[in-house]
């Protein structure tokens, strides 16, 4: 192997290109080949650990050979042991169930910036990470440590080549300079800068324009509290602070000792070989620690007695650490700074909170994001949590020496082993953890299309048949107190007697609340709730149309959990399972029974309710499966006397429920069959019910069942833009809900029936536009005829229009009594609100607001007037 010395920018450029070619080849290697190269390089680096340590000390004049041996050993052995079995090539995750595959790819070429304090161990660490991740690396050594850094890099390279790696997979600058370093870091072919060094170098890396991972300055404080194992704490600090003469950036720079044990700690330091400086000696040493506001490089990594001698202070050669007692944390206090030497500040604190405050100040003064230490009884969870919450450091160490503890995998096996310790945004870094292989990989996610888990949720008990109410109520024989929610008409007409007579025979206490009016308000609900809270029912029975059932559902919700907020309940969602607001689990206090006295809303089997704010007039549509009643009783006897107009409007409402559920993007095999049969029944029997509803029991029963079936379908498939528009039309002009749906449905069918919608609603199971095909299937199910899809859809529309005519439903919004001036005044706002309605998300064609507006106009005008008014509106 012959490598030309890189001592100029021109030669560095040549090296970069060679390394680039080698990395392209290496990127194709298998995991097996990479792991063998990684293993052989680790072994080789480890075998040279003593020689490299001696070379580093000889070249830099810093640190302790024996400790550098440990660092080299750690960089080779611990890093290999941590990552030897980790997948870093190709597919690293393959979840076939959820269709997620993650593929690891190398970054490319890494620029490795190496400090003078750890010239060999850092080089070993970064080179091994690069090899494990199929990256190449080019080292920029510190000029004062270039020989030892290059020696470490060469050892790794030779071992890698011998194991089959490309020739230039590791490179280096032989004659480092600021110019050469800048050229390397700014080069377009550098894919990541891994910068370990002083703040200036790290800042240069981040400002290079290339991705970078750097480290921050350390100013590690260590608290020693009165509950700790005192001897362990003091000796851990000494072991850490003397390691490589204090050059590990995570090493303790200050200890903060609680007042009641201060003298004892001081004595233990003295007994274990520390030297506590007098005030005069401290001033002298302080004068040489910091020069011109910066750390004096001459003292870095030097033994304690030598630093003292430099200051004109005589201490024993056996002195391990120089301790200066301090009280201030500011620029003028040299011992408050990061010192990278066996020198240590010692602060006193009156109590634990003051100690933490001082630790926070020391970190803010010069060690944001790096490391902090607490020595305390391991049972002091409150203190540990408090300390952890206050210190803004990436590593919060408990009862461990920080030099050895922060680098990981020695005193805590789950802390990643690393010689590059990120400090996060606190320290101006991009990561706040120990850097490892994951930071040197691009992870590609291959996500296959998957359909979400779907559902079919209805009340667990549904009882039906003419006259079934008394027998069904007997199912509540385990209940003690029933709260009945209804309206004044049903109460005064004796409908609730059908419930209360049975409850009396079962010795169940009851309370009847009959103040519900159409479009129930928050005020009504709160009045009912106040009674409910005193009565404390274990079953709630809602009897009536949609309004009593909606009111009862919300009372139930607020009775179960008084803390719920309407604003949260009404938040829109795209997927009901992923909604922001979490509904409480209902049923702990009471169960819910729903008994419809109209055929249309389906509310007895749905998770939906609408409540109106009295003060603002805002309607809150509430939807969550927790609101699904526990029991529904579908007794045809209760709907025999429905008025003709209510029969027509509610019947069309049920028809629209089934139609929209059938074409919804959430429709499933479970809802499709129910939707189709509900549609068939309604077309067959709704005219009969309208004309002879009070005598035709069979027709009335069939329509009543179809309403519940349509409710079951849309409870799970949801609705569409027809309901979105109907909600807002009804709110703006007090148009009955069923009538509003009737006025809009055929125009919505025309709008949805396209194979090329401008926008399709996004939902994984909805693969392509199907609305036209599904409407055609409805026509087929009804036997309407037609040869093409378009013909079948038109026949369905014609059949709906015939049904509407037979039910005496107005032809247009204008015919329903809405004035033209008022309509066009509210049109824009109404269109926007309809777009934002919860039902819009399930419509197969995702509408633009302008398209909703256009449909409103078409439904407002007679066919002859539509084009003329649209043209005039556009001119405005």
mmCIF file of C-alpha atoms in Angstrom, residues 471-835:
data_model
loop_
_atom_site.group_PDB
_atom_site.id
_atom_site.type_symbol
_atom_site.label_atom_id
_atom_site.label_comp_id
_atom_site.label_asym_id
_atom_site.label_seq_id
_atom_site.Cartn_x
_atom_site.Cartn_y
_atom_site.Cartn_z
ATOM 1 C CA UNK A 471 -90.399 -6.818 27.219
ATOM 2 C CA UNK A 472 -87.132 -5.133 26.216
ATOM 3 C CA UNK A 473 -87.265 -2.808 29.248
ATOM 4 C CA UNK A 474 -87.384 -5.889 31.465
ATOM 5 C CA UNK A 475 -83.752 -6.468 30.411
ATOM 6 C CA UNK A 476 -82.914 -3.677 32.872
ATOM 7 C CA UNK A 477 -83.817 -5.825 35.885
ATOM 8 C CA UNK A 478 -80.376 -5.294 37.442
ATOM 9 C CA UNK A 479 -80.798 -1.508 37.500
ATOM 10 C CA UNK A 480 -81.927 0.637 40.435
ATOM 11 C CA UNK A 481 -82.466 4.164 39.153
ATOM 12 C CA UNK A 482 -83.497 5.218 35.643
ATOM 13 C CA UNK A 483 -83.286 8.753 34.210
ATOM 14 C CA UNK A 484 -85.603 9.266 31.225
ATOM 15 C CA UNK A 485 -84.830 12.023 28.694
ATOM 16 C CA UNK A 486 -87.603 13.039 26.299
ATOM 17 C CA UNK A 487 -89.565 16.045 25.003
ATOM 18 C CA UNK A 488 -92.713 17.674 26.335
ATOM 19 C CA UNK A 489 -95.016 16.314 23.608
ATOM 20 C CA UNK A 490 -94.056 12.688 24.191
ATOM 21 C CA UNK A 491 -94.315 13.107 27.957
ATOM 22 C CA UNK A 492 -97.734 14.755 27.870
ATOM 23 C CA UNK A 493 -98.972 12.285 25.236
ATOM 24 C CA UNK A 494 -98.236 9.389 27.546
ATOM 25 C CA UNK A 495 -95.440 7.803 25.535
ATOM 26 C CA UNK A 496 -93.142 7.690 28.538
ATOM 27 C CA UNK A 497 -95.811 5.803 30.496
ATOM 28 C CA UNK A 498 -94.928 2.771 28.393
ATOM 29 C CA UNK A 499 -91.505 2.901 30.067
ATOM 30 C CA UNK A 500 -92.414 4.036 33.567
ATOM 31 C CA UNK A 501 -95.187 1.442 33.988
ATOM 32 C CA UNK A 502 -92.656 -1.333 33.439
ATOM 33 C CA UNK A 503 -90.066 0.329 35.657
ATOM 34 C CA UNK A 504 -92.607 0.618 38.484
ATOM 35 C CA UNK A 505 -93.452 -3.055 38.213
ATOM 36 C CA UNK A 506 -89.721 -3.808 38.527
ATOM 37 C CA UNK A 507 -89.300 -1.502 41.548
ATOM 38 C CA UNK A 508 -86.860 0.724 39.645
ATOM 39 C CA UNK A 509 -86.917 4.375 40.695
ATOM 40 C CA UNK A 510 -87.138 6.847 37.830
ATOM 41 C CA UNK A 511 -86.975 10.528 37.013
ATOM 42 C CA UNK A 512 -88.357 12.024 33.786
ATOM 43 C CA UNK A 513 -86.710 15.056 32.185
ATOM 44 C CA UNK A 514 -88.974 16.329 29.384
ATOM 45 C CA UNK A 515 -87.552 19.780 28.567
ATOM 46 C CA UNK A 516 -85.689 18.783 25.390
ATOM 47 C CA UNK A 517 -86.583 20.904 22.371
ATOM 48 C CA UNK A 518 -85.526 20.509 18.725
ATOM 49 C CA UNK A 519 -81.775 21.182 18.343
ATOM 50 C CA UNK A 520 -80.937 20.624 22.042
ATOM 51 C CA UNK A 521 -78.890 23.363 23.664
ATOM 52 C CA UNK A 522 -76.096 23.352 26.218
ATOM 53 C CA UNK A 523 -78.422 25.115 28.653
ATOM 54 C CA UNK A 524 -81.008 22.307 28.339
ATOM 55 C CA UNK A 525 -78.326 19.690 28.806
ATOM 56 C CA UNK A 526 -76.963 21.418 31.903
ATOM 57 C CA UNK A 527 -80.446 21.602 33.449
ATOM 58 C CA UNK A 528 -80.965 17.908 32.873
ATOM 59 C CA UNK A 529 -77.465 17.139 34.112
ATOM 60 C CA UNK A 530 -77.994 18.993 37.382
ATOM 61 C CA UNK A 531 -81.026 16.781 38.104
ATOM 62 C CA UNK A 532 -79.124 13.698 36.997
ATOM 63 C CA UNK A 533 -76.230 14.474 39.335
ATOM 64 C CA UNK A 534 -78.618 14.583 42.295
ATOM 65 C CA UNK A 535 -80.668 11.543 41.225
ATOM 66 C CA UNK A 536 -77.556 9.474 40.360
ATOM 67 C CA UNK A 537 -79.062 7.006 37.854
ATOM 68 C CA UNK A 538 -77.458 3.756 36.796
ATOM 69 C CA UNK A 539 -79.327 3.759 33.483
ATOM 70 C CA UNK A 540 -80.262 6.619 31.139
ATOM 71 C CA UNK A 541 -83.198 6.093 28.781
ATOM 72 C CA UNK A 542 -83.610 8.423 25.795
ATOM 73 C CA UNK A 543 -87.011 8.408 24.103
ATOM 74 C CA UNK A 544 -87.919 10.461 21.056
ATOM 75 C CA UNK A 545 -86.419 11.650 17.811
ATOM 76 C CA UNK A 546 -82.850 12.726 17.251
ATOM 77 C CA UNK A 547 -83.007 15.646 19.693
ATOM 78 C CA UNK A 548 -83.792 13.721 22.932
ATOM 79 C CA UNK A 549 -81.281 11.041 22.001
ATOM 80 C CA UNK A 550 -78.586 13.637 21.231
ATOM 81 C CA UNK A 551 -79.307 15.437 24.496
ATOM 82 C CA UNK A 552 -79.232 12.202 26.489
ATOM 83 C CA UNK A 553 -75.887 11.174 24.968
ATOM 84 C CA UNK A 554 -74.243 14.447 25.981
ATOM 85 C CA UNK A 555 -75.820 14.327 29.454
ATOM 86 C CA UNK A 556 -74.466 10.791 29.790
ATOM 87 C CA UNK A 557 -71.010 11.951 28.757
ATOM 88 C CA UNK A 558 -70.968 14.871 31.203
ATOM 89 C CA UNK A 559 -72.467 12.773 33.986
ATOM 90 C CA UNK A 560 -69.690 10.229 33.582
ATOM 91 C CA UNK A 561 -66.943 12.877 33.323
ATOM 92 C CA UNK A 562 -67.786 16.450 34.435
ATOM 93 C CA UNK A 563 -64.391 17.734 33.207
ATOM 94 C CA UNK A 564 -65.114 17.341 29.475
ATOM 95 C CA UNK A 565 -65.104 20.493 27.347
ATOM 96 C CA UNK A 566 -67.377 21.029 24.345
ATOM 97 C CA UNK A 567 -64.572 22.675 22.394
ATOM 98 C CA UNK A 568 -62.501 19.512 22.707
ATOM 99 C CA UNK A 569 -65.406 17.166 22.033
ATOM 100 C CA UNK A 570 -66.231 18.982 18.803
ATOM 101 C CA UNK A 571 -62.710 19.025 17.356
ATOM 102 C CA UNK A 572 -62.647 17.807 13.750
ATOM 103 C CA UNK A 573 -60.805 14.609 12.950
ATOM 104 C CA UNK A 574 -59.587 12.891 9.793
ATOM 105 C CA UNK A 575 -59.549 9.478 11.424
ATOM 106 C CA UNK A 576 -61.713 8.914 14.491
ATOM 107 C CA UNK A 577 -59.004 6.696 16.009
ATOM 108 C CA UNK A 578 -56.377 9.422 15.767
ATOM 109 C CA UNK A 579 -58.405 12.352 17.045
ATOM 110 C CA UNK A 580 -56.653 14.905 19.247
ATOM 111 C CA UNK A 581 -59.248 14.921 22.019
ATOM 112 C CA UNK A 582 -59.595 11.661 23.953
ATOM 113 C CA UNK A 583 -63.135 10.834 25.043
ATOM 114 C CA UNK A 584 -63.583 9.294 28.492
ATOM 115 C CA UNK A 585 -64.752 5.699 28.767
ATOM 116 C CA UNK A 586 -68.491 5.702 29.423
ATOM 117 C CA UNK A 587 -70.517 3.179 31.360
ATOM 118 C CA UNK A 588 -68.834 3.342 34.744
ATOM 119 C CA UNK A 589 -71.796 5.129 36.316
ATOM 120 C CA UNK A 590 -74.660 4.351 33.968
ATOM 121 C CA UNK A 591 -75.633 2.527 30.806
ATOM 122 C CA UNK A 592 -77.547 4.112 27.929
ATOM 123 C CA UNK A 593 -80.795 2.943 26.283
ATOM 124 C CA UNK A 594 -82.172 4.643 23.146
ATOM 125 C CA UNK A 595 -85.788 4.316 22.006
ATOM 126 C CA UNK A 596 -86.646 6.132 18.728
ATOM 127 C CA UNK A 597 -90.136 7.530 18.133
ATOM 128 C CA UNK A 598 -89.319 8.667 14.591
ATOM 129 C CA UNK A 599 -87.903 6.766 11.616
ATOM 130 C CA UNK A 600 -84.959 8.623 10.169
ATOM 131 C CA UNK A 601 -82.109 9.761 12.400
ATOM 132 C CA UNK A 602 -80.730 6.329 13.297
ATOM 133 C CA UNK A 603 -79.349 8.007 16.421
ATOM 134 C CA UNK A 604 -80.311 5.008 18.530
ATOM 135 C CA UNK A 605 -77.406 3.035 17.020
ATOM 136 C CA UNK A 606 -74.878 5.750 16.178
ATOM 137 C CA UNK A 607 -71.987 7.437 18.019
ATOM 138 C CA UNK A 608 -73.103 10.902 16.926
ATOM 139 C CA UNK A 609 -74.845 13.807 18.654
ATOM 140 C CA UNK A 610 -75.355 17.487 17.910
ATOM 141 C CA UNK A 611 -75.683 20.165 20.573
ATOM 142 C CA UNK A 612 -76.165 23.931 20.143
ATOM 143 C CA UNK A 613 -74.519 26.705 22.151
ATOM 144 C CA UNK A 614 -77.360 28.963 23.353
ATOM 145 C CA UNK A 615 -75.168 32.051 23.458
ATOM 146 C CA UNK A 616 -73.438 31.815 20.085
ATOM 147 C CA UNK A 617 -75.823 29.644 18.107
ATOM 148 C CA UNK A 618 -72.886 27.423 17.154
ATOM 149 C CA UNK A 619 -73.760 23.770 16.659
ATOM 150 C CA UNK A 620 -71.275 21.268 18.019
ATOM 151 C CA UNK A 621 -71.342 17.974 16.123
ATOM 152 C CA UNK A 622 -69.978 15.394 18.568
ATOM 153 C CA UNK A 623 -68.747 12.009 17.336
ATOM 154 C CA UNK A 624 -67.129 9.208 19.263
ATOM 155 C CA UNK A 625 -67.903 5.525 19.682
ATOM 156 C CA UNK A 626 -68.132 6.021 23.436
ATOM 157 C CA UNK A 627 -71.499 7.711 22.697
ATOM 158 C CA UNK A 628 -72.944 4.544 21.147
ATOM 159 C CA UNK A 629 -75.917 3.440 23.282
ATOM 160 C CA UNK A 630 -75.683 0.127 25.095
ATOM 161 C CA UNK A 631 -79.192 -0.856 24.050
ATOM 162 C CA UNK A 632 -81.572 0.187 21.268
ATOM 163 C CA UNK A 633 -85.306 -0.657 21.291
ATOM 164 C CA UNK A 634 -86.934 -0.439 17.844
ATOM 165 C CA UNK A 635 -90.656 -0.628 18.533
ATOM 166 C CA UNK A 636 -92.842 0.180 15.529
ATOM 167 C CA UNK A 637 -95.826 0.935 17.788
ATOM 168 C CA UNK A 638 -94.083 4.155 18.823
ATOM 169 C CA UNK A 639 -93.941 5.575 15.271
ATOM 170 C CA UNK A 640 -97.422 4.688 13.983
ATOM 171 C CA UNK A 641 -98.753 8.217 14.417
ATOM 172 C CA UNK A 642 -95.850 10.101 12.782
ATOM 173 C CA UNK A 643 -97.189 13.047 10.710
ATOM 174 C CA UNK A 644 -96.931 12.797 6.927
ATOM 175 C CA UNK A 645 -94.404 15.600 6.513
ATOM 176 C CA UNK A 646 -92.146 14.194 9.267
ATOM 177 C CA UNK A 647 -92.500 10.747 7.684
ATOM 178 C CA UNK A 648 -91.372 12.119 4.324
ATOM 179 C CA UNK A 649 -88.450 14.187 5.602
ATOM 180 C CA UNK A 650 -87.137 11.590 8.020
ATOM 181 C CA UNK A 651 -87.583 8.825 5.446
ATOM 182 C CA UNK A 652 -85.472 10.702 2.901
ATOM 183 C CA UNK A 653 -82.936 11.404 5.650
ATOM 184 C CA UNK A 654 -82.634 7.638 6.219
ATOM 185 C CA UNK A 655 -82.303 7.078 2.465
ATOM 186 C CA UNK A 656 -79.494 9.614 2.233
ATOM 187 C CA UNK A 657 -77.803 7.968 5.244
ATOM 188 C CA UNK A 658 -77.748 4.658 3.387
ATOM 189 C CA UNK A 659 -76.702 6.163 0.037
ATOM 190 C CA UNK A 660 -73.840 8.180 1.515
ATOM 191 C CA UNK A 661 -72.658 5.290 3.668
ATOM 192 C CA UNK A 662 -72.610 3.047 0.576
ATOM 193 C CA UNK A 663 -70.341 5.368 -1.439
ATOM 194 C CA UNK A 664 -68.232 6.548 1.524
ATOM 195 C CA UNK A 665 -64.490 5.952 1.454
ATOM 196 C CA UNK A 666 -64.977 4.185 4.809
ATOM 197 C CA UNK A 667 -67.577 1.754 3.437
ATOM 198 C CA UNK A 668 -66.881 -1.924 4.111
ATOM 199 C CA UNK A 669 -68.407 -5.286 3.266
ATOM 200 C CA UNK A 670 -70.178 -5.104 6.613
ATOM 201 C CA UNK A 671 -71.832 -1.753 5.907
ATOM 202 C CA UNK A 672 -72.479 -2.264 2.182
ATOM 203 C CA UNK A 673 -75.040 -5.021 2.609
ATOM 204 C CA UNK A 674 -76.933 -3.100 5.283
ATOM 205 C CA UNK A 675 -76.893 0.067 3.158
ATOM 206 C CA UNK A 676 -78.261 -1.679 0.078
ATOM 207 C CA UNK A 677 -81.059 -3.414 1.945
ATOM 208 C CA UNK A 678 -82.037 -0.197 3.730
ATOM 209 C CA UNK A 679 -82.202 1.582 0.358
ATOM 210 C CA UNK A 680 -84.343 -1.204 -1.136
ATOM 211 C CA UNK A 681 -86.776 -1.184 1.792
ATOM 212 C CA UNK A 682 -87.160 2.588 1.738
ATOM 213 C CA UNK A 683 -87.874 2.730 -1.995
ATOM 214 C CA UNK A 684 -90.408 -0.079 -1.596
ATOM 215 C CA UNK A 685 -92.232 1.093 1.513
ATOM 216 C CA UNK A 686 -91.700 4.833 2.055
ATOM 217 C CA UNK A 687 -94.524 5.848 -0.329
ATOM 218 C CA UNK A 688 -96.892 3.458 1.442
ATOM 219 C CA UNK A 689 -95.959 4.845 4.836
ATOM 220 C CA UNK A 690 -96.422 8.400 3.594
ATOM 221 C CA UNK A 691 -99.868 7.653 2.235
ATOM 222 C CA UNK A 692 -101.178 5.137 4.809
ATOM 223 C CA UNK A 693 -98.659 5.179 7.642
ATOM 224 C CA UNK A 694 -101.158 5.079 10.495
ATOM 225 C CA UNK A 695 -102.779 1.874 9.259
ATOM 226 C CA UNK A 696 -100.108 0.072 7.222
ATOM 227 C CA UNK A 697 -98.226 -1.607 10.057
ATOM 228 C CA UNK A 698 -95.997 -3.661 7.777
ATOM 229 C CA UNK A 699 -94.819 -0.657 5.763
ATOM 230 C CA UNK A 700 -94.278 1.385 8.922
ATOM 231 C CA UNK A 701 -92.293 -1.444 10.489
ATOM 232 C CA UNK A 702 -90.134 -1.885 7.392
ATOM 233 C CA UNK A 703 -89.315 1.833 7.200
ATOM 234 C CA UNK A 704 -88.574 1.931 10.942
ATOM 235 C CA UNK A 705 -86.146 -0.981 10.562
ATOM 236 C CA UNK A 706 -84.566 0.584 7.472
ATOM 237 C CA UNK A 707 -83.905 3.776 9.430
ATOM 238 C CA UNK A 708 -82.032 1.813 12.101
ATOM 239 C CA UNK A 709 -80.182 -0.219 9.452
ATOM 240 C CA UNK A 710 -79.095 2.970 7.692
ATOM 241 C CA UNK A 711 -77.955 4.270 11.090
ATOM 242 C CA UNK A 712 -75.863 1.138 11.640
ATOM 243 C CA UNK A 713 -74.279 1.646 8.211
ATOM 244 C CA UNK A 714 -73.368 5.311 8.596
ATOM 245 C CA UNK A 715 -72.290 4.809 12.220
ATOM 246 C CA UNK A 716 -69.379 2.854 10.775
ATOM 247 C CA UNK A 717 -68.961 4.147 7.208
ATOM 248 C CA UNK A 718 -69.838 7.782 8.000
ATOM 249 C CA UNK A 719 -71.576 10.146 5.588
ATOM 250 C CA UNK A 720 -70.623 12.566 2.837
ATOM 251 C CA UNK A 721 -70.883 16.064 1.462
ATOM 252 C CA UNK A 722 -74.670 15.953 1.122
ATOM 253 C CA UNK A 723 -74.933 15.874 4.904
ATOM 254 C CA UNK A 724 -72.202 18.508 5.211
ATOM 255 C CA UNK A 725 -74.231 20.842 3.033
ATOM 256 C CA UNK A 726 -77.520 19.903 4.683
ATOM 257 C CA UNK A 727 -76.156 20.689 8.143
ATOM 258 C CA UNK A 728 -75.204 24.217 7.090
ATOM 259 C CA UNK A 729 -78.327 24.834 4.996
ATOM 260 C CA UNK A 730 -80.488 23.833 7.938
ATOM 261 C CA UNK A 731 -78.482 25.955 10.364
ATOM 262 C CA UNK A 732 -78.566 29.048 8.134
ATOM 263 C CA UNK A 733 -82.254 28.949 7.115
ATOM 264 C CA UNK A 734 -83.940 26.612 9.633
ATOM 265 C CA UNK A 735 -84.671 24.095 6.911
ATOM 266 C CA UNK A 736 -85.608 20.707 8.456
ATOM 267 C CA UNK A 737 -82.663 18.332 8.209
ATOM 268 C CA UNK A 738 -84.433 15.627 6.196
ATOM 269 C CA UNK A 739 -85.761 18.214 3.757
ATOM 270 C CA UNK A 740 -82.298 19.750 3.361
ATOM 271 C CA UNK A 741 -80.890 16.339 2.427
ATOM 272 C CA UNK A 742 -83.747 15.786 -0.013
ATOM 273 C CA UNK A 743 -83.062 19.111 -1.760
ATOM 274 C CA UNK A 744 -79.349 18.299 -2.198
ATOM 275 C CA UNK A 745 -78.956 14.554 -2.742
ATOM 276 C CA UNK A 746 -79.424 14.225 -6.493
ATOM 277 C CA UNK A 747 -77.003 17.061 -7.238
ATOM 278 C CA UNK A 748 -74.453 15.399 -4.934
ATOM 279 C CA UNK A 749 -74.901 12.086 -6.750
ATOM 280 C CA UNK A 750 -74.205 13.848 -10.062
ATOM 281 C CA UNK A 751 -71.152 15.519 -8.528
ATOM 282 C CA UNK A 752 -69.732 12.263 -7.137
ATOM 283 C CA UNK A 753 -70.444 10.202 -10.255
ATOM 284 C CA UNK A 754 -67.244 10.818 -12.145
ATOM 285 C CA UNK A 755 -64.268 8.619 -12.960
ATOM 286 C CA UNK A 756 -61.952 11.630 -12.995
ATOM 287 C CA UNK A 757 -62.679 13.846 -9.989
ATOM 288 C CA UNK A 758 -60.482 16.886 -9.549
ATOM 289 C CA UNK A 759 -59.609 15.553 -6.091
ATOM 290 C CA UNK A 760 -60.091 12.109 -4.575
ATOM 291 C CA UNK A 761 -60.440 11.676 -0.829
ATOM 292 C CA UNK A 762 -57.378 10.009 0.690
ATOM 293 C CA UNK A 763 -58.052 6.770 2.529
ATOM 294 C CA UNK A 764 -55.969 3.614 2.083
ATOM 295 C CA UNK A 765 -58.777 1.190 1.330
ATOM 296 C CA UNK A 766 -60.307 3.552 -1.260
ATOM 297 C CA UNK A 767 -58.092 2.691 -4.201
ATOM 298 C CA UNK A 768 -59.667 4.649 -7.080
ATOM 299 C CA UNK A 769 -62.896 6.598 -7.823
ATOM 300 C CA UNK A 770 -65.761 4.151 -7.229
ATOM 301 C CA UNK A 771 -68.768 6.369 -6.591
ATOM 302 C CA UNK A 772 -70.257 6.019 -10.072
ATOM 303 C CA UNK A 773 -69.843 2.243 -9.951
ATOM 304 C CA UNK A 774 -71.436 2.055 -6.519
ATOM 305 C CA UNK A 775 -74.409 4.220 -7.447
ATOM 306 C CA UNK A 776 -74.867 1.935 -10.471
ATOM 307 C CA UNK A 777 -74.880 -1.078 -8.143
ATOM 308 C CA UNK A 778 -77.664 0.574 -6.154
ATOM 309 C CA UNK A 779 -79.634 0.912 -9.386
ATOM 310 C CA UNK A 780 -78.991 -2.755 -10.153
ATOM 311 C CA UNK A 781 -80.094 -3.792 -6.655
ATOM 312 C CA UNK A 782 -83.315 -1.870 -7.179
ATOM 313 C CA UNK A 783 -83.770 -3.382 -10.634
ATOM 314 C CA UNK A 784 -83.926 -0.012 -12.352
ATOM 315 C CA UNK A 785 -82.271 -1.153 -15.585
ATOM 316 C CA UNK A 786 -79.729 0.662 -17.748
ATOM 317 C CA UNK A 787 -76.816 -0.630 -19.802
ATOM 318 C CA UNK A 788 -73.936 1.686 -18.938
ATOM 319 C CA UNK A 789 -72.827 3.054 -15.604
ATOM 320 C CA UNK A 790 -73.979 6.526 -16.604
ATOM 321 C CA UNK A 791 -77.413 5.238 -17.588
ATOM 322 C CA UNK A 792 -77.786 3.378 -14.300
ATOM 323 C CA UNK A 793 -76.772 6.422 -12.256
ATOM 324 C CA UNK A 794 -79.258 8.562 -14.154
ATOM 325 C CA UNK A 795 -82.030 6.031 -13.536
ATOM 326 C CA UNK A 796 -81.202 6.125 -9.805
ATOM 327 C CA UNK A 797 -81.414 9.925 -9.835
ATOM 328 C CA UNK A 798 -84.723 9.774 -11.709
ATOM 329 C CA UNK A 799 -86.078 7.276 -9.189
ATOM 330 C CA UNK A 800 -85.081 9.507 -6.261
ATOM 331 C CA UNK A 801 -86.741 12.508 -7.930
ATOM 332 C CA UNK A 802 -89.914 10.475 -8.477
ATOM 333 C CA UNK A 803 -89.915 9.450 -4.817
ATOM 334 C CA UNK A 804 -89.412 13.057 -3.704
ATOM 335 C CA UNK A 805 -92.303 14.174 -5.918
ATOM 336 C CA UNK A 806 -94.551 11.472 -4.488
ATOM 337 C CA UNK A 807 -93.635 12.665 -0.995
ATOM 338 C CA UNK A 808 -94.519 16.282 -1.906
ATOM 339 C CA UNK A 809 -90.967 17.512 -1.357
ATOM 340 C CA UNK A 810 -90.141 20.925 -2.915
ATOM 341 C CA UNK A 811 -88.003 20.896 -6.067
ATOM 342 C CA UNK A 812 -85.487 23.506 -4.965
ATOM 343 C CA UNK A 813 -84.161 25.438 -1.996
ATOM 344 C CA UNK A 814 -86.035 28.478 -3.296
ATOM 345 C CA UNK A 815 -89.251 26.486 -3.417
ATOM 346 C CA UNK A 816 -88.619 25.477 0.215
ATOM 347 C CA UNK A 817 -89.050 29.115 1.206
ATOM 348 C CA UNK A 818 -85.495 30.507 1.262
ATOM 349 C CA UNK A 819 -85.291 33.999 -0.197
ATOM 350 C CA UNK A 820 -82.836 34.690 -2.998
ATOM 351 C CA UNK A 821 -81.260 37.709 -1.299
ATOM 352 C CA UNK A 822 -80.696 35.880 1.982
ATOM 353 C CA UNK A 823 -79.381 32.796 0.193
ATOM 354 C CA UNK A 824 -76.724 34.629 -1.806
ATOM 355 C CA UNK A 825 -75.773 36.725 1.212
ATOM 356 C CA UNK A 826 -74.932 33.602 3.208
ATOM 357 C CA UNK A 827 -73.706 31.436 0.329
ATOM 358 C CA UNK A 828 -69.947 31.939 0.703
ATOM 359 C CA UNK A 829 -69.927 31.418 4.463
ATOM 360 C CA UNK A 830 -72.260 28.443 4.176
ATOM 361 C CA UNK A 831 -70.052 26.836 1.502
ATOM 362 C CA UNK A 832 -66.914 27.225 3.581
ATOM 363 C CA UNK A 833 -68.575 25.816 6.682
ATOM 364 C CA UNK A 834 -69.920 22.866 4.682
ATOM 365 C CA UNK A 835 -66.405 22.158 3.453
#
